[in-house]
């Protein structure tokens, strides 16, 4: 009987919590820990002893009186961003490892007593993250309690180092919390507060193992972004018509743009951040976070502007018949003339767990498929089509790069083709959760390559080299090749451009009957090399290998 009483008491306690708004619970925590010290006339100028309305008005979007915090652009409470909220800095007590009091910001609060407990600090942080609203119950208090009482796990154990001073800034997204075996997707606007136009040369994204994706968008107009509502929000509140892609990743990724290229950002640019996490754990709740390091340089430094594009098609239907279903989507831009070209640098894909393949083709003038540019099942060759064993890993799709840039004609555009197999007990359509499906591709391109001093493209090799097929190219650690000529009895060498022999041992791939060869290039210095084949009939063939 005693156990039943405890359960009933817990239910009534939970009901009592949820009869209050998040702000009312936050106010009670502030009164208990801070109200006795921060009274009218306090040296900080902050009075937290008043009514609930008065305390809210003293906190929400109000400049701090502390000169150091004010100089950093902080507010007492910056709605949506606890890491620019001076009150969170004062009470943090190492809960967020990247938040520390600086010289001139005083000592931690509350003073003269023990620090606040983690659940109370987290309540205040979550209230701020969800927008610091007066009348909402968005924060799940029971979930916070479960995380701290039952040893929940962090998606990222410790924050990464930010860019060095003067070289950029760091974005800290979250945390938001997930119960075991659940998932959620959120958007959050982030004002950069950069005082002048800049160029972005690198976007380094960090996320946890259970992250489904993290996407960074930028508002096309800073004023529109500034007017957007702060705090975590769901799909219904996003502004797809006023944002453009910056970077999109399914795993932690360091996007370093080619020399003399950059993303061009205006002063006070506002980002829209999109995080989707799943908690695969069966017993532990999860704190879901992401970090993005944005590296910048002065405006006018780069020669060419890199332009990111994200394309999504929702016009597919996948019946639950357990057989492969393939859907083609088309993307082209009639604003270009037929002979105009753009130059693709990078390309990748995205589906959910039912995806089994993803291919991207250049589109011919008659609408048919042209050259295949990307194969999502070729992870071993970084998306280069023609790999030996096709294995599609929807959670870790490859990213293909063209060091010499790949020209296509946007008037005719691209065809992106996805294959799924649906073995569920229901049909599948487009949707945001992992139970639904998607057909998404993204790429980065230039409209001009003038002034970039690009390396020779592998497609520019002379005709006598075309019999040898190399992939991937450019390459990093290993390269494969085959040829349309008889290689039996041939001698192979790898030389640099001066003719110096670098390597003579080349392994036939897999078995002696295979027509593929592989070359270990892990110790090579980046540059251009030649693979030379001396055939038994005395004829020679060669091809370039670009090693990054």
Coordinates of C-alpha atoms in Angstrom, one line a residue:
X1 CA 0.0 0.0 0.0
X2 CA 2.9 2.3 0.7
X3 CA 4.2 2.0 -2.8
X4 CA 0.8 2.9 -4.3
X5 CA 0.8 6.0 -2.1
X6 CA 4.2 7.0 -3.4
X7 CA 3.1 6.6 -7.0
X8 CA -0.1 8.7 -6.4
X9 CA 2.0 11.4 -4.6
X10 CA 4.4 11.5 -7.6
X11 CA 1.4 11.9 -10.0
X12 CA 0.0 14.8 -8.0
X13 CA 3.4 16.4 -7.7
X14 CA 3.9 16.2 -11.5
X15 CA 0.4 17.7 -12.0
X16 CA 1.2 20.5 -9.7
X17 CA 4.4 21.3 -11.7
X18 CA 2.5 21.4 -15.0
X19 CA -0.2 23.6 -13.6
X20 CA 2.5 26.3 -13.7
X21 CA 4.1 27.9 -16.7
X22 CA 7.8 27.5 -17.3
X23 CA 8.3 31.2 -16.4
X24 CA 6.4 30.7 -13.1
X25 CA 8.6 27.8 -12.2
X26 CA 11.7 29.8 -13.2
X27 CA 10.5 32.8 -11.1
X28 CA 10.2 30.6 -8.1
X29 CA 13.7 29.3 -8.5
X30 CA 15.0 32.9 -8.9
X31 CA 13.1 34.0 -5.8
X32 CA 14.5 31.1 -3.7
X33 CA 18.1 31.6 -4.8
X34 CA 18.5 35.2 -5.8
X35 CA 15.5 37.3 -4.5
X36 CA 16.9 37.7 -1.0
X37 CA 20.1 39.3 -2.3
X38 CA 19.0 41.2 -5.4
X39 CA 16.6 43.6 -3.7
X40 CA 15.9 47.2 -4.6
X41 CA 19.1 49.3 -4.5
X42 CA 21.4 46.3 -5.0
X43 CA 24.8 47.3 -6.3
X44 CA 24.3 45.4 -9.6
X45 CA 21.2 47.5 -10.3
X46 CA 19.1 44.3 -10.7
X47 CA 16.1 43.8 -8.5
X48 CA 14.8 40.2 -8.4
X49 CA 12.7 40.6 -5.3
X50 CA 9.6 42.0 -6.9
X51 CA 6.4 40.6 -8.4
X52 CA 6.5 38.1 -11.1
X53 CA 5.7 40.7 -13.7
X54 CA 8.3 43.1 -12.4
X55 CA 11.1 40.5 -12.3
X56 CA 10.2 39.5 -15.9
X57 CA 10.4 43.1 -17.1
X58 CA 13.8 43.5 -15.3
X59 CA 15.2 40.5 -17.2
X60 CA 13.8 40.0 -20.7
X61 CA 15.9 41.5 -23.4
X62 CA 17.3 44.1 -21.0
X63 CA 20.9 45.4 -21.2
X64 CA 23.0 44.4 -18.2
X65 CA 24.6 47.1 -16.1
X66 CA 27.9 45.2 -16.0
X67 CA 30.2 46.9 -18.5
X68 CA 32.1 43.8 -19.6
X69 CA 28.9 41.8 -20.3
X70 CA 27.3 44.8 -22.1
X71 CA 30.4 45.2 -24.3
X72 CA 30.1 41.6 -25.4
X73 CA 26.5 42.3 -26.6
X74 CA 24.9 40.3 -23.8
X75 CA 21.4 40.9 -22.4
X76 CA 20.3 40.0 -18.8
X77 CA 18.2 37.4 -20.6
X78 CA 18.7 37.1 -24.4
X79 CA 15.6 35.2 -25.5
X80 CA 16.7 32.0 -27.3
X81 CA 20.3 32.2 -26.3
X82 CA 21.4 31.4 -22.8
X83 CA 25.1 31.8 -23.8
X84 CA 24.5 35.5 -24.4
X85 CA 22.4 35.9 -21.2
X86 CA 24.3 37.4 -18.3
X87 CA 22.1 35.7 -15.7
X88 CA 23.0 32.3 -17.0
X89 CA 26.7 33.2 -17.0
X90 CA 26.4 34.1 -13.3
X91 CA 24.6 30.9 -12.2
X92 CA 26.1 28.4 -14.7
X93 CA 28.5 26.7 -12.1
X94 CA 30.2 24.7 -14.9
X95 CA 27.0 23.2 -16.2
X96 CA 27.9 24.5 -19.7
X97 CA 31.6 24.0 -20.0
X98 CA 32.0 26.7 -22.6
X99 CA 30.5 29.4 -20.3
X100 CA 32.9 31.2 -17.8
X101 CA 32.9 34.5 -16.0
X102 CA 35.5 36.9 -17.3
X103 CA 37.5 39.5 -15.4
X104 CA 35.2 42.3 -14.5
X105 CA 32.0 40.2 -14.5
X106 CA 32.0 39.6 -10.8
X107 CA 31.7 36.3 -9.0
X108 CA 29.3 33.5 -9.5
X109 CA 25.8 33.6 -8.0
X110 CA 24.2 32.9 -5.6
X111 CA 26.9 34.4 -3.3
X112 CA 27.7 33.3 0.2
X113 CA 25.9 29.9 -0.2
X114 CA 26.1 26.7 -2.2
X115 CA 25.6 26.9 -6.0
X116 CA 22.1 26.2 -7.4
X117 CA 21.5 22.5 -8.2
X118 CA 21.8 21.4 -11.8
X119 CA 18.1 20.9 -12.3
X120 CA 17.3 24.5 -11.3
X121 CA 20.1 25.8 -13.5
X122 CA 18.9 23.7 -16.4
X123 CA 15.3 25.0 -15.9
X124 CA 16.5 28.6 -16.3
X125 CA 18.6 27.6 -19.4
X126 CA 15.7 25.7 -21.0
X127 CA 13.4 28.6 -20.3
X128 CA 15.8 30.9 -22.2
X129 CA 16.4 28.4 -25.0
X130 CA 12.7 28.1 -25.7
X131 CA 12.4 31.9 -26.0
X132 CA 12.1 33.1 -22.4
X133 CA 8.3 33.4 -22.8
X134 CA 5.9 34.4 -20.1
X135 CA 3.1 32.0 -20.8
X136 CA 4.2 28.5 -22.0
X137 CA 4.8 25.0 -20.8
X138 CA 7.3 24.0 -23.5
X139 CA 10.0 22.8 -21.1
X140 CA 9.5 19.2 -19.9
X141 CA 10.4 19.4 -16.2
X142 CA 10.0 15.6 -15.7
X143 CA 12.5 15.0 -18.6
X144 CA 15.0 17.4 -17.0
X145 CA 14.6 15.6 -13.7
X146 CA 15.1 12.2 -15.4
X147 CA 18.2 13.3 -17.1
X148 CA 19.9 14.6 -14.0
X149 CA 18.6 12.0 -11.5
X150 CA 19.1 8.9 -13.8
X151 CA 22.5 9.7 -15.3
X152 CA 21.3 10.7 -18.8
X153 CA 24.0 11.0 -21.5
X154 CA 25.4 14.0 -23.4
X155 CA 25.4 13.9 -27.2
X156 CA 28.7 15.9 -27.1
X157 CA 30.8 15.2 -24.0
X158 CA 32.8 18.5 -24.2
X159 CA 32.7 21.6 -26.4
X160 CA 35.2 21.9 -29.2
X161 CA 37.6 24.8 -29.2
X162 CA 36.2 27.9 -30.9
X163 CA 38.0 29.8 -33.7
X164 CA 40.9 31.9 -32.4
X165 CA 40.1 35.5 -31.6
X166 CA 39.6 37.6 -34.7
X167 CA 39.2 34.6 -37.0
X168 CA 35.5 33.8 -36.4
X169 CA 33.0 32.8 -33.8
X170 CA 31.3 29.7 -32.4
X171 CA 27.6 28.8 -32.3
X172 CA 26.3 26.6 -29.5
X173 CA 22.9 25.0 -30.2
X174 CA 21.0 23.4 -27.3
X175 CA 20.8 21.3 -25.4
X176 CA 17.2 20.1 -25.9
X177 CA 16.3 16.8 -24.2
X178 CA 14.9 13.5 -25.5
X179 CA 13.3 10.6 -23.7
X180 CA 14.6 7.2 -24.7
X181 CA 13.6 5.9 -28.1
X182 CA 12.2 9.3 -29.3
X183 CA 13.3 11.9 -31.8
X184 CA 12.7 15.6 -32.5
X185 CA 13.6 18.3 -34.9
X186 CA 14.0 22.0 -34.0
X187 CA 14.9 25.3 -35.7
X188 CA 16.5 28.3 -33.9
X189 CA 17.5 31.7 -35.1
X190 CA 21.0 33.0 -34.2
X191 CA 21.9 36.7 -34.6
X192 CA 25.6 36.8 -35.5
X193 CA 26.0 40.5 -34.5
X194 CA 28.9 40.8 -36.8
X195 CA 29.5 44.6 -37.2
X196 CA 30.5 44.6 -40.9
X197 CA 30.4 42.4 -44.1
X198 CA 32.6 39.3 -43.9
X199 CA 33.6 36.3 -45.9
X200 CA 33.2 32.8 -44.5
X201 CA 36.0 30.4 -45.5
X202 CA 35.2 27.4 -43.3
X203 CA 32.2 25.9 -41.5
X204 CA 33.1 23.3 -38.9
X205 CA 30.1 21.4 -37.6
X206 CA 30.1 19.2 -34.5
X207 CA 27.2 16.9 -33.6
X208 CA 26.7 13.7 -31.6
X209 CA 26.5 10.1 -32.9
X210 CA 22.7 10.1 -32.7
X211 CA 22.3 13.3 -34.7
X212 CA 20.2 12.7 -37.8
X213 CA 21.4 16.0 -39.3
X214 CA 22.4 19.6 -38.6
X215 CA 21.7 22.3 -41.2
X216 CA 22.8 25.9 -41.1
X217 CA 20.7 28.4 -43.0
X218 CA 21.1 32.2 -43.3
X219 CA 18.4 34.7 -43.7
X220 CA 18.6 36.5 -47.0
X221 CA 17.9 39.8 -45.2
X222 CA 19.3 40.5 -41.8
X223 CA 16.2 42.7 -40.9
X224 CA 13.8 39.8 -41.7
X225 CA 15.9 37.5 -39.6
X226 CA 16.0 39.9 -36.7
X227 CA 12.2 40.1 -36.7
X228 CA 11.8 36.3 -36.6
X229 CA 10.7 34.9 -33.3
X230 CA 13.4 33.8 -30.9
X231 CA 13.7 30.4 -29.3
X232 CA 13.4 26.7 -30.4
X233 CA 10.5 26.2 -32.8
X234 CA 9.0 23.4 -34.9
X235 CA 8.5 23.2 -38.6
X236 CA 5.4 25.4 -38.7
X237 CA 7.4 28.5 -37.8
X238 CA 10.3 28.2 -40.3
X239 CA 10.7 30.7 -43.1
X240 CA 11.8 28.7 -46.1
X241 CA 11.3 31.7 -48.5
X242 CA 13.7 34.0 -46.7
X243 CA 16.6 31.7 -46.0
X244 CA 19.5 30.2 -48.0
X245 CA 21.6 27.2 -47.3
X246 CA 25.1 27.6 -45.6
X247 CA 26.0 24.0 -44.8
X248 CA 24.2 20.7 -44.3
X249 CA 25.7 17.6 -42.6
X250 CA 24.6 14.2 -41.3
X251 CA 27.8 13.8 -39.3
X252 CA 30.4 16.1 -37.9
X253 CA 32.1 17.7 -40.8
X254 CA 34.8 20.4 -41.5
X255 CA 33.8 22.3 -44.6
X256 CA 37.0 24.2 -45.8
X257 CA 36.3 26.1 -48.9
X258 CA 38.9 26.2 -51.7
X259 CA 41.5 29.0 -51.7
X260 CA 40.2 32.4 -53.0
X261 CA 36.6 31.3 -52.5
X262 CA 34.2 32.2 -49.7
X263 CA 30.6 32.6 -48.7
X264 CA 29.7 36.3 -48.6
X265 CA 27.8 37.5 -45.5
X266 CA 26.4 40.9 -44.7
X267 CA 26.8 42.8 -41.4
X268 CA 24.5 41.5 -38.7
X269 CA 23.7 38.3 -40.6
X270 CA 21.1 36.1 -38.9
X271 CA 21.3 32.3 -39.1
X272 CA 18.5 29.8 -38.9
X273 CA 19.8 26.6 -37.3
X274 CA 18.1 23.2 -37.8
X275 CA 18.9 20.2 -35.6
X276 CA 17.4 16.7 -35.7
X277 CA 18.3 14.1 -33.1
X278 CA 17.2 10.6 -32.4
X279 CA 17.7 8.9 -29.0
X280 CA 18.4 5.2 -29.8
X281 CA 19.0 4.4 -26.1
X282 CA 16.3 2.3 -24.5
X283 CA 16.7 3.6 -20.9
X284 CA 18.7 6.8 -20.8
X285 CA 17.5 10.3 -21.7
X286 CA 19.7 12.4 -24.0
X287 CA 20.9 16.0 -24.0
X288 CA 21.1 17.0 -27.7
X289 CA 23.6 19.7 -28.7
X290 CA 25.6 20.9 -31.7
X291 CA 28.4 23.4 -32.2
X292 CA 29.3 25.3 -35.4
X293 CA 32.6 27.1 -35.8
X294 CA 32.4 29.9 -38.4
X295 CA 35.7 31.1 -39.7
X296 CA 35.8 34.5 -41.4
X297 CA 38.0 36.9 -43.2
X298 CA 37.6 40.6 -44.3
X299 CA 35.2 41.3 -47.1
X300 CA 37.0 41.7 -50.4
X301 CA 39.6 39.0 -49.8
X302 CA 38.2 36.2 -51.9
X303 CA 38.1 36.2 -55.7
X304 CA 34.9 34.2 -56.2
X305 CA 31.7 33.5 -54.2
X306 CA 30.7 30.0 -53.3
X307 CA 27.0 29.4 -53.4
X308 CA 25.3 26.5 -51.5
X309 CA 22.1 24.9 -52.8
X310 CA 19.7 22.4 -51.1
X311 CA 17.1 20.7 -53.3
X312 CA 14.3 18.5 -52.0
X313 CA 11.5 16.6 -53.8
X314 CA 8.4 15.4 -52.1
X315 CA 6.5 14.0 -55.0
X316 CA 7.2 10.4 -54.4
X317 CA 5.1 7.5 -53.1
X318 CA 6.7 4.3 -51.9
X319 CA 4.3 1.3 -51.7
X320 CA 4.9 -1.2 -48.9
X321 CA 5.5 -4.1 -51.3
X322 CA 9.2 -4.8 -50.3
X323 CA 10.6 -4.2 -53.8
X324 CA 12.9 -1.4 -54.9
X325 CA 11.1 1.8 -55.9
X326 CA 13.0 4.5 -57.8
X327 CA 12.0 8.1 -58.3
X328 CA 13.6 10.7 -60.5
X329 CA 13.6 14.4 -59.5
X330 CA 14.6 17.2 -61.9
X331 CA 16.2 20.6 -61.0
X332 CA 17.1 23.3 -63.6
X333 CA 17.1 27.1 -63.9
X334 CA 15.6 28.8 -66.9
X335 CA 17.1 32.1 -65.9
X336 CA 20.5 31.0 -67.4
X337 CA 21.3 31.0 -71.1
X338 CA 21.8 27.5 -72.8
X339 CA 25.5 28.0 -73.0
X340 CA 26.1 29.4 -69.5
X341 CA 27.9 27.2 -67.1
X342 CA 28.2 26.9 -63.3
X343 CA 31.1 25.1 -61.6
X344 CA 30.2 22.5 -58.9
X345 CA 32.8 22.0 -56.2
X346 CA 31.0 19.6 -53.8
X347 CA 27.9 17.3 -53.8
X348 CA 26.1 14.9 -51.5
X349 CA 22.7 13.3 -50.7
X350 CA 20.2 12.6 -48.0
X351 CA 17.5 10.0 -47.4
X352 CA 16.0 8.2 -44.4
X353 CA 16.5 4.6 -43.4
X354 CA 14.5 3.0 -46.3
X355 CA 16.9 4.5 -48.9
X356 CA 19.0 2.0 -50.8
X357 CA 20.7 4.2 -53.5
X358 CA 21.1 7.8 -54.6
X359 CA 22.5 8.9 -57.9
X360 CA 22.9 12.3 -59.5
X361 CA 23.3 13.0 -63.2
X362 CA 23.8 16.0 -65.4
X363 CA 20.7 16.5 -67.4
X364 CA 20.8 16.6 -71.2
X365 CA 19.0 19.3 -73.3
X366 CA 16.3 16.7 -74.2
X367 CA 15.7 16.0 -70.5
X368 CA 17.4 12.6 -70.5
X369 CA 20.2 11.5 -68.1
X370 CA 23.7 12.6 -69.0
X371 CA 27.0 12.0 -67.2
X372 CA 26.6 10.5 -63.8
X373 CA 28.2 12.9 -61.3
X374 CA 27.5 11.1 -57.9
X375 CA 26.8 7.7 -56.6
X376 CA 25.7 7.6 -53.0
X377 CA 26.5 3.9 -52.7
X378 CA 30.1 4.5 -53.5
X379 CA 31.4 5.5 -50.1
X380 CA 34.8 3.9 -50.7
X381 CA 35.4 6.2 -53.6
X382 CA 33.8 9.3 -52.0
X383 CA 30.8 9.4 -54.2
X384 CA 32.7 8.8 -57.5
X385 CA 30.6 6.5 -59.7
X386 CA 32.0 3.2 -60.8
X387 CA 33.1 1.8 -57.4
X388 CA 33.7 -1.9 -57.0
X389 CA 31.1 -2.7 -54.3
X390 CA 28.0 -0.5 -54.0
X391 CA 26.9 -0.2 -50.4
X392 CA 24.4 2.6 -49.5
X393 CA 24.8 3.9 -46.0
X394 CA 22.0 6.5 -45.5
X395 CA 23.5 7.7 -42.2
X396 CA 26.9 8.3 -43.7
X397 CA 26.5 9.3 -47.3
X398 CA 29.7 10.2 -49.1
X399 CA 30.6 13.8 -50.1
X400 CA 32.1 14.2 -53.5
X401 CA 34.5 17.1 -54.3
X402 CA 35.9 18.4 -57.6
X403 CA 39.2 20.2 -56.9
X404 CA 39.2 21.5 -60.5
X405 CA 35.4 22.3 -60.3
X406 CA 32.8 20.4 -62.5
X407 CA 31.1 22.5 -65.2
X408 CA 27.4 21.9 -65.8
X409 CA 24.8 23.9 -67.6
X410 CA 22.1 25.0 -65.2
X411 CA 19.6 25.7 -68.0
X412 CA 19.4 21.9 -68.3
X413 CA 20.3 21.2 -64.7
X414 CA 20.5 17.9 -62.8
X415 CA 18.5 14.7 -62.3
X416 CA 18.7 13.2 -58.8
X417 CA 17.5 9.6 -58.5
X418 CA 16.6 7.8 -55.3
X419 CA 15.8 4.2 -54.6
X420 CA 14.0 2.9 -51.5
X421 CA 12.7 -0.4 -50.3
X422 CA 9.6 -0.3 -48.1
X423 CA 9.1 -3.3 -45.9
X424 CA 6.8 -1.5 -43.4
X425 CA 3.2 -2.3 -42.9
X426 CA 2.2 1.0 -44.5
X427 CA 3.0 3.1 -47.5
X428 CA 5.7 5.8 -47.2
X429 CA 5.6 9.5 -48.2
X430 CA 7.8 12.6 -47.7
X431 CA 8.1 13.5 -44.0
X432 CA 10.4 14.9 -41.3
X433 CA 10.8 11.9 -39.0
X434 CA 12.9 8.9 -39.5
X435 CA 9.7 6.9 -40.0
X436 CA 9.0 8.9 -43.2
X437 CA 11.2 9.4 -46.2
X438 CA 13.1 12.2 -48.0
X439 CA 14.8 12.8 -51.3
X440 CA 17.3 15.6 -50.7
X441 CA 20.6 16.7 -52.4
X442 CA 22.8 19.6 -51.8
X443 CA 25.8 21.0 -53.6
X444 CA 28.1 24.1 -53.6
X445 CA 29.1 25.9 -56.8
X446 CA 30.8 28.9 -58.4
X447 CA 29.5 31.0 -61.2
X448 CA 33.0 31.8 -62.3
X449 CA 36.5 30.3 -61.8
X450 CA 38.5 33.2 -63.0
X451 CA 41.5 33.9 -60.8
X452 CA 41.4 30.6 -58.9
X453 CA 44.4 28.9 -60.6
X454 CA 42.7 25.5 -60.5
X455 CA 44.6 22.2 -61.0
X456 CA 44.2 20.4 -64.2
X457 CA 41.0 18.4 -64.3
X458 CA 41.2 14.7 -64.9
X459 CA 38.7 15.2 -67.8
X460 CA 41.4 17.3 -69.6
X461 CA 43.9 14.5 -70.0
X462 CA 45.1 13.8 -73.6
X463 CA 43.3 11.2 -75.7
X464 CA 46.0 8.6 -75.4
X465 CA 45.4 8.5 -71.6
X466 CA 41.6 7.9 -71.9
X467 CA 42.0 4.1 -71.9
X468 CA 42.9 4.2 -68.2
X469 CA 40.0 4.8 -65.8
X470 CA 41.0 6.1 -62.3
X471 CA 38.7 6.7 -59.3
X472 CA 38.5 8.5 -57.0
X473 CA 40.4 11.4 -58.6
X474 CA 41.3 13.6 -56.7
X475 CA 42.2 11.0 -54.1
X476 CA 43.5 10.9 -50.5
X477 CA 44.6 7.5 -49.2
X478 CA 43.9 4.9 -52.0
X479 CA 43.1 5.0 -55.7
X480 CA 41.8 2.3 -58.0
X481 CA 42.2 2.0 -61.8
X482 CA 41.3 -0.3 -64.6
X483 CA 41.9 0.0 -68.4
X484 CA 40.4 -0.9 -71.7
X485 CA 43.7 -2.4 -72.7
X486 CA 45.3 -5.8 -72.0
X487 CA 47.4 -5.4 -68.8
X488 CA 48.8 -8.9 -68.6
X489 CA 52.6 -8.8 -68.5
X490 CA 52.5 -5.0 -68.1
X491 CA 54.9 -3.0 -65.9
X492 CA 53.5 -0.2 -63.7
X493 CA 55.2 2.8 -62.2
X494 CA 54.0 6.0 -60.4
X495 CA 56.1 9.1 -61.1
X496 CA 56.0 12.7 -60.3
X497 CA 55.9 15.3 -63.0
X498 CA 59.7 15.4 -63.2
X499 CA 59.7 11.7 -64.1
X500 CA 61.1 10.5 -60.7
X501 CA 59.7 7.1 -59.9
X502 CA 57.7 7.2 -56.6
X503 CA 56.2 3.7 -56.6
X504 CA 56.5 0.5 -58.5
X505 CA 54.3 -1.9 -56.4
X506 CA 50.7 -2.0 -57.5
X507 CA 48.3 -4.6 -56.3
X508 CA 45.6 -6.4 -58.3
X509 CA 42.4 -5.8 -56.5
X510 CA 40.6 -8.6 -54.7
X511 CA 41.8 -11.6 -56.8
X512 CA 43.9 -12.4 -59.7
X513 CA 41.0 -12.4 -62.1
X514 CA 39.9 -8.9 -61.2
X515 CA 40.4 -6.2 -63.8
X516 CA 40.8 -3.6 -61.0
X517 CA 44.1 -2.5 -59.4
X518 CA 44.6 -0.5 -56.2
X519 CA 47.4 1.9 -55.2
X520 CA 48.2 2.9 -51.7
X521 CA 48.9 6.6 -51.8
X522 CA 48.7 7.4 -48.1
X523 CA 52.3 8.5 -47.9
X524 CA 52.3 10.7 -51.0
X525 CA 52.7 14.4 -50.8
X526 CA 49.7 16.2 -52.3
X527 CA 50.2 17.0 -56.0
X528 CA 49.8 15.6 -59.5
X529 CA 51.4 12.3 -60.4
X530 CA 51.4 10.0 -63.4
X531 CA 50.6 6.3 -63.5
X532 CA 52.6 4.7 -66.4
X533 CA 51.8 1.4 -68.0
X534 CA 54.4 -0.3 -70.2
X535 CA 52.5 -3.1 -72.1
X536 CA 54.1 -6.3 -73.2
X537 CA 53.7 -5.2 -76.8
X538 CA 56.0 -2.3 -76.1
X539 CA 53.2 0.4 -76.2
X540 CA 52.8 2.8 -73.3
X541 CA 49.9 4.5 -71.6
X542 CA 49.7 7.0 -68.8
X543 CA 47.1 9.0 -66.8
X544 CA 47.2 11.7 -64.1
X545 CA 46.4 11.1 -60.5
X546 CA 45.6 14.2 -58.3
X547 CA 46.4 13.6 -54.7
X548 CA 45.0 15.9 -52.0

